Amino acid sequence: MKRYYPYTIVWLFALVFLATSCEKEEPDFYDKNENGVYFDYNASEEFQQSINFADHVLGNPQELSLNVNIKLLGYMIEGDRKAVLKTKPVEGYPEATITIPDVVFTSEEYEKTVEISVARPDERDTDYAVCVYFDAEDSNSQLGHGIAGKEEFTIYVKESYTPAWDNNDPWSMSNMYLGPWSVDKHIFLINLTQNNNYMNNLYDYYSVLDYNLQAVNTLRQQQEANPDEPITIDI
């Protein structure tokens, strides 16, 4: 039996070492010397988003929202800390107008989704852009630099409409029942049908016929209610 004692002693040493290791304090999750924040994406194409107000006609929104993911780099400490997000122009584009909320990480947070408000552009068929970046040098910033290559995010904005049918095809159901496509008619039909994607039904005869009947009745009612105002939509 004595020959098993050495193995018992080895196990005892192992248990003591394990207990001692468990008693060591774990480091805080955030180290003041390594505090940073960055946009939480990987592929280069993920560091940009595009908004086309032409896809959101219903309700005539003057602003739309988009979400951007950000994340802390380092260890956590007690207390809230603020990240400073700013904007700068993108070369070759007029600058888009956006509103960024204050970004504050609590001691329990290491990642956040920031909701940015994007204003409708001033002109149709013009591409706007703006670059959002972290300014670690700002006196209000309580977070340092994050990961190189992940500190900027670009937002592209436009209001550009794509024709829902071909005006050069006189035999299409849309041309025969709805007349030539135009931006104003497109917006009118979206509001009439209460469907941003009414064009998905243009290959269905009964849907096109229904659109025609609704449009004619609505325009007739508008003319009767306002006889002095010209009707600019032709069906």
mmCIF file of C-alpha atoms in Angstrom:
data_model
loop_
_atom_site.group_PDB
_atom_site.id
_atom_site.type_symbol
_atom_site.label_atom_id
_atom_site.label_comp_id
_atom_site.label_asym_id
_atom_site.label_seq_id
_atom_site.Cartn_x
_atom_site.Cartn_y
_atom_site.Cartn_z
ATOM 1 C CA MET A 1 0.000 0.000 0.000
ATOM 2 C CA LYS A 2 2.867 2.395 0.771
ATOM 3 C CA ARG A 3 3.828 2.526 -2.874
ATOM 4 C CA TYR A 4 0.651 4.551 -3.578
ATOM 5 C CA TYR A 5 1.578 7.342 -1.137
ATOM 6 C CA PRO A 6 3.699 9.334 -3.648
ATOM 7 C CA TYR A 7 0.711 9.542 -5.970
ATOM 8 C CA THR A 8 -1.478 10.756 -3.108
ATOM 9 C CA ILE A 9 1.056 13.491 -2.287
ATOM 10 C CA VAL A 10 1.177 14.583 -5.921
ATOM 11 C CA TRP A 11 -2.619 14.911 -5.982
ATOM 12 C CA LEU A 12 -2.566 16.913 -2.742
ATOM 13 C CA PHE A 13 -0.031 19.356 -4.220
ATOM 14 C CA ALA A 14 -2.186 19.676 -7.329
ATOM 15 C CA LEU A 15 -5.278 20.478 -5.265
ATOM 16 C CA VAL A 16 -3.397 23.083 -3.195
ATOM 17 C CA PHE A 17 -2.052 24.734 -6.370
ATOM 18 C CA LEU A 18 -5.539 24.792 -7.898
ATOM 19 C CA ALA A 19 -7.047 26.328 -4.776
ATOM 20 C CA THR A 20 -4.314 28.968 -4.647
ATOM 21 C CA SER A 21 -4.901 29.838 -8.314
ATOM 22 C CA CYS A 22 -8.632 30.239 -7.751
ATOM 23 C CA GLU A 23 -7.978 32.650 -4.891
ATOM 24 C CA LYS A 24 -6.183 35.087 -7.223
ATOM 25 C CA GLU A 25 -8.245 38.141 -8.096
ATOM 26 C CA GLU A 26 -9.437 38.351 -11.663
ATOM 27 C CA PRO A 27 -8.469 41.641 -13.387
ATOM 28 C CA ASP A 28 -11.102 44.258 -14.030
ATOM 29 C CA PHE A 29 -12.706 43.986 -17.426
ATOM 30 C CA TYR A 30 -11.461 47.369 -18.512
ATOM 31 C CA ASP A 31 -7.991 48.801 -18.155
ATOM 32 C CA LYS A 32 -7.595 52.592 -18.220
ATOM 33 C CA ASN A 33 -4.456 52.279 -20.294
ATOM 34 C CA GLU A 34 -6.167 50.258 -23.001
ATOM 35 C CA ASN A 35 -9.620 51.783 -23.302
ATOM 36 C CA GLY A 36 -10.967 52.245 -26.808
ATOM 37 C CA VAL A 37 -14.063 51.972 -28.961
ATOM 38 C CA TYR A 38 -14.595 50.867 -32.554
ATOM 39 C CA PHE A 39 -17.266 49.997 -35.129
ATOM 40 C CA ASP A 40 -18.095 46.333 -34.658
ATOM 41 C CA TYR A 41 -17.863 44.980 -38.210
ATOM 42 C CA ASN A 42 -15.407 42.827 -40.128
ATOM 43 C CA ALA A 43 -15.775 42.975 -43.916
ATOM 44 C CA SER A 44 -14.931 46.331 -45.516
ATOM 45 C CA GLU A 45 -18.366 46.637 -47.140
ATOM 46 C CA GLU A 46 -19.989 46.451 -43.707
ATOM 47 C CA PHE A 47 -18.504 49.809 -42.714
ATOM 48 C CA GLN A 48 -21.098 51.649 -44.795
ATOM 49 C CA GLN A 49 -24.857 51.846 -45.182
ATOM 50 C CA SER A 50 -27.088 53.382 -47.826
ATOM 51 C CA ILE A 51 -30.529 54.925 -47.486
ATOM 52 C CA ASN A 52 -32.785 55.776 -50.419
ATOM 53 C CA PHE A 53 -35.782 57.849 -49.379
ATOM 54 C CA ALA A 54 -37.508 56.715 -52.566
ATOM 55 C CA ASP A 55 -37.981 53.360 -50.835
ATOM 56 C CA HIS A 56 -39.900 55.008 -47.991
ATOM 57 C CA VAL A 57 -42.601 57.163 -49.598
ATOM 58 C CA LEU A 58 -45.497 56.370 -47.273
ATOM 59 C CA GLY A 59 -45.847 58.995 -44.582
ATOM 60 C CA ASN A 60 -43.432 61.305 -46.399
ATOM 61 C CA PRO A 61 -40.729 60.889 -43.721
ATOM 62 C CA GLN A 62 -38.298 63.747 -43.345
ATOM 63 C CA GLU A 63 -35.923 61.549 -41.378
ATOM 64 C CA LEU A 64 -35.057 57.855 -41.359
ATOM 65 C CA SER A 65 -33.056 55.874 -38.829
ATOM 66 C CA LEU A 66 -30.219 53.424 -39.223
ATOM 67 C CA ASN A 67 -28.405 51.387 -36.601
ATOM 68 C CA VAL A 68 -24.645 51.179 -36.179
ATOM 69 C CA ASN A 69 -22.902 48.629 -33.939
ATOM 70 C CA ILE A 70 -19.994 49.729 -31.760
ATOM 71 C CA LYS A 71 -17.880 47.884 -29.217
ATOM 72 C CA LEU A 72 -15.338 48.533 -26.476
ATOM 73 C CA LEU A 73 -11.717 47.454 -26.651
ATOM 74 C CA GLY A 74 -9.936 46.550 -23.427
ATOM 75 C CA TYR A 75 -11.078 45.797 -19.873
ATOM 76 C CA MET A 76 -14.066 47.149 -17.986
ATOM 77 C CA ILE A 77 -13.977 49.468 -14.981
ATOM 78 C CA GLU A 78 -16.626 51.000 -12.753
ATOM 79 C CA GLY A 79 -18.511 54.065 -13.928
ATOM 80 C CA ASP A 80 -19.984 55.379 -17.154
ATOM 81 C CA ARG A 81 -17.811 56.545 -20.016
ATOM 82 C CA LYS A 82 -18.625 58.614 -23.058
ATOM 83 C CA ALA A 83 -17.566 58.016 -26.642
ATOM 84 C CA VAL A 84 -17.526 61.023 -28.961
ATOM 85 C CA LEU A 85 -18.845 60.464 -32.476
ATOM 86 C CA LYS A 86 -18.399 63.219 -35.052
ATOM 87 C CA THR A 87 -18.975 63.698 -38.775
ATOM 88 C CA LYS A 88 -16.834 64.823 -41.670
ATOM 89 C CA PRO A 89 -17.407 65.168 -45.433
ATOM 90 C CA VAL A 90 -16.756 62.387 -47.914
ATOM 91 C CA GLU A 91 -14.741 63.496 -50.910
ATOM 92 C CA GLY A 92 -16.820 63.877 -54.050
ATOM 93 C CA TYR A 93 -20.197 64.043 -52.284
ATOM 94 C CA PRO A 94 -22.320 66.826 -50.832
ATOM 95 C CA GLU A 95 -22.543 66.207 -47.109
ATOM 96 C CA ALA A 96 -25.574 64.349 -45.767
ATOM 97 C CA THR A 97 -27.254 65.692 -42.644
ATOM 98 C CA ILE A 98 -27.485 63.288 -39.720
ATOM 99 C CA THR A 99 -28.151 63.455 -35.981
ATOM 100 C CA ILE A 100 -26.065 61.322 -33.607
ATOM 101 C CA PRO A 101 -27.200 60.747 -30.007
ATOM 102 C CA ASP A 102 -24.847 60.878 -27.033
ATOM 103 C CA VAL A 103 -23.036 57.563 -26.678
ATOM 104 C CA VAL A 104 -22.370 56.468 -23.096
ATOM 105 C CA PHE A 105 -21.240 53.023 -21.976
ATOM 106 C CA THR A 106 -22.243 51.945 -18.489
ATOM 107 C CA SER A 107 -19.933 49.749 -16.433
ATOM 108 C CA GLU A 108 -21.990 46.705 -17.490
ATOM 109 C CA GLU A 109 -21.839 47.415 -21.241
ATOM 110 C CA TYR A 110 -19.159 46.448 -23.723
ATOM 111 C CA GLU A 111 -21.178 46.823 -26.935
ATOM 112 C CA LYS A 112 -23.987 49.079 -28.117
ATOM 113 C CA THR A 113 -26.229 49.766 -31.084
ATOM 114 C CA VAL A 114 -26.372 53.472 -31.920
ATOM 115 C CA GLU A 115 -29.457 54.751 -33.729
ATOM 116 C CA ILE A 116 -28.530 57.562 -36.131
ATOM 117 C CA SER A 117 -31.176 59.832 -37.641
ATOM 118 C CA VAL A 118 -30.692 60.642 -41.340
ATOM 119 C CA ALA A 119 -32.382 63.696 -42.891
ATOM 120 C CA ARG A 120 -34.068 63.663 -46.298
ATOM 121 C CA PRO A 121 -31.644 65.123 -48.865
ATOM 122 C CA ASP A 122 -32.337 68.541 -50.356
ATOM 123 C CA GLU A 123 -32.360 67.379 -53.970
ATOM 124 C CA ARG A 124 -33.610 64.295 -55.764
ATOM 125 C CA ASP A 125 -31.255 62.185 -57.870
ATOM 126 C CA THR A 126 -28.195 63.451 -56.024
ATOM 127 C CA ASP A 127 -25.969 61.177 -53.951
ATOM 128 C CA TYR A 128 -25.033 62.507 -50.519
ATOM 129 C CA ALA A 129 -22.597 61.021 -48.024
ATOM 130 C CA VAL A 130 -21.127 61.596 -44.586
ATOM 131 C CA CYS A 131 -18.373 59.896 -42.595
ATOM 132 C CA VAL A 132 -18.983 59.130 -38.915
ATOM 133 C CA TYR A 133 -15.854 58.691 -36.806
ATOM 134 C CA PHE A 134 -14.675 58.438 -33.210
ATOM 135 C CA ASP A 135 -12.799 61.491 -31.943
ATOM 136 C CA ALA A 136 -10.636 60.162 -29.118
ATOM 137 C CA GLU A 137 -8.860 63.526 -28.886
ATOM 138 C CA ASP A 138 -12.009 65.445 -27.980
ATOM 139 C CA SER A 139 -11.921 66.682 -24.381
ATOM 140 C CA ASN A 140 -15.343 65.106 -23.739
ATOM 141 C CA SER A 141 -14.217 61.654 -24.851
ATOM 142 C CA GLN A 142 -13.574 59.174 -22.065
ATOM 143 C CA LEU A 143 -12.479 56.446 -24.442
ATOM 144 C CA GLY A 144 -9.324 56.207 -26.478
ATOM 145 C CA HIS A 145 -8.525 54.890 -29.935
ATOM 146 C CA GLY A 146 -9.974 51.568 -30.955
ATOM 147 C CA ILE A 147 -8.875 49.174 -33.679
ATOM 148 C CA ALA A 148 -7.139 50.685 -36.693
ATOM 149 C CA GLY A 149 -9.361 50.502 -39.750
ATOM 150 C CA LYS A 150 -12.525 50.272 -37.636
ATOM 151 C CA GLU A 151 -12.889 53.869 -36.496
ATOM 152 C CA GLU A 152 -14.904 55.275 -39.426
ATOM 153 C CA PHE A 153 -18.315 54.469 -40.880
ATOM 154 C CA THR A 154 -19.793 55.972 -44.069
ATOM 155 C CA ILE A 155 -23.475 56.709 -44.688
ATOM 156 C CA TYR A 156 -24.786 57.289 -48.224
ATOM 157 C CA VAL A 157 -28.118 59.034 -48.722
ATOM 158 C CA LYS A 158 -30.267 59.779 -51.751
ATOM 159 C CA GLU A 159 -33.814 60.101 -53.038
ATOM 160 C CA SER A 160 -33.694 58.479 -56.439
ATOM 161 C CA TYR A 161 -36.648 56.768 -58.123
ATOM 162 C CA THR A 162 -36.430 53.886 -60.578
ATOM 163 C CA PRO A 163 -39.197 53.718 -63.232
ATOM 164 C CA ALA A 164 -41.731 51.047 -62.298
ATOM 165 C CA TRP A 165 -42.534 50.342 -65.955
ATOM 166 C CA ASP A 166 -41.150 51.046 -69.404
ATOM 167 C CA ASN A 167 -42.732 54.050 -71.110
ATOM 168 C CA ASN A 168 -41.378 52.758 -74.411
ATOM 169 C CA ASP A 169 -43.563 49.663 -74.239
ATOM 170 C CA PRO A 170 -47.027 50.862 -75.327
ATOM 171 C CA TRP A 171 -48.512 47.381 -75.015
ATOM 172 C CA SER A 172 -47.667 46.848 -71.366
ATOM 173 C CA MET A 173 -50.660 46.711 -69.009
ATOM 174 C CA SER A 174 -49.171 49.524 -66.931
ATOM 175 C CA ASN A 175 -48.948 51.892 -69.903
ATOM 176 C CA MET A 176 -52.412 50.999 -71.150
ATOM 177 C CA TYR A 177 -54.177 51.411 -67.793
ATOM 178 C CA LEU A 178 -51.964 53.833 -65.870
ATOM 179 C CA GLY A 179 -50.326 55.910 -68.596
ATOM 180 C CA PRO A 180 -46.662 56.986 -68.777
ATOM 181 C CA TRP A 181 -44.608 56.531 -65.634
ATOM 182 C CA SER A 182 -43.374 59.628 -63.771
ATOM 183 C CA VAL A 183 -42.026 60.287 -60.296
ATOM 184 C CA ASP A 184 -45.148 62.209 -59.275
ATOM 185 C CA LYS A 185 -47.404 59.412 -60.545
ATOM 186 C CA HIS A 186 -45.240 56.863 -58.761
ATOM 187 C CA ILE A 187 -45.612 58.723 -55.448
ATOM 188 C CA PHE A 188 -49.338 59.163 -56.086
ATOM 189 C CA LEU A 189 -49.814 55.412 -56.650
ATOM 190 C CA ILE A 190 -47.846 54.497 -53.525
ATOM 191 C CA ASN A 191 -50.063 56.732 -51.422
ATOM 192 C CA LEU A 192 -53.166 55.517 -53.236
ATOM 193 C CA THR A 193 -52.387 51.841 -52.644
ATOM 194 C CA GLN A 194 -50.684 52.410 -49.272
ATOM 195 C CA ASN A 195 -47.943 50.136 -50.524
ATOM 196 C CA ASN A 196 -44.324 51.182 -51.089
ATOM 197 C CA ASN A 197 -43.965 48.133 -53.330
ATOM 198 C CA TYR A 198 -47.162 48.320 -55.386
ATOM 199 C CA MET A 199 -45.018 47.785 -58.504
ATOM 200 C CA ASN A 200 -44.603 44.124 -57.558
ATOM 201 C CA ASN A 201 -48.233 43.647 -58.652
ATOM 202 C CA LEU A 202 -47.986 45.298 -62.075
ATOM 203 C CA TYR A 203 -47.823 41.941 -63.830
ATOM 204 C CA ASP A 204 -51.212 41.008 -62.444
ATOM 205 C CA TYR A 205 -54.049 42.193 -64.697
ATOM 206 C CA TYR A 206 -56.622 42.529 -61.924
ATOM 207 C CA SER A 207 -54.245 44.528 -59.713
ATOM 208 C CA VAL A 208 -53.465 46.967 -62.545
ATOM 209 C CA LEU A 209 -57.167 47.316 -63.343
ATOM 210 C CA ASP A 210 -57.901 47.968 -59.678
ATOM 211 C CA TYR A 211 -55.157 50.616 -59.536
ATOM 212 C CA ASN A 212 -56.716 52.280 -62.588
ATOM 213 C CA LEU A 213 -60.195 52.396 -61.038
ATOM 214 C CA GLN A 214 -58.889 53.708 -57.711
ATOM 215 C CA ALA A 215 -56.737 56.357 -59.406
ATOM 216 C CA VAL A 216 -59.498 57.622 -61.700
ATOM 217 C CA ASN A 217 -61.991 57.850 -58.829
ATOM 218 C CA THR A 218 -59.512 59.603 -56.541
ATOM 219 C CA LEU A 219 -58.489 62.155 -59.166
ATOM 220 C CA ARG A 220 -62.122 62.816 -60.037
ATOM 221 C CA GLN A 221 -62.925 63.456 -56.384
ATOM 222 C CA GLN A 222 -59.953 65.793 -56.089
ATOM 223 C CA GLN A 223 -61.097 67.765 -59.113
ATOM 224 C CA GLU A 224 -64.653 68.038 -57.795
ATOM 225 C CA ALA A 225 -63.392 69.201 -54.384
ATOM 226 C CA ASN A 226 -60.903 71.693 -55.882
ATOM 227 C CA PRO A 227 -62.121 72.703 -59.336
ATOM 228 C CA ASP A 228 -59.633 75.562 -59.628
ATOM 229 C CA GLU A 229 -56.598 73.322 -59.068
ATOM 230 C CA PRO A 230 -55.274 71.500 -62.145
ATOM 231 C CA ILE A 231 -54.820 67.737 -62.012
ATOM 232 C CA THR A 232 -51.202 66.967 -62.844
ATOM 233 C CA ILE A 233 -51.500 63.176 -62.781
ATOM 234 C CA ASP A 234 -52.780 61.663 -66.022
ATOM 235 C CA ILE A 235 -54.248 58.174 -65.972
#
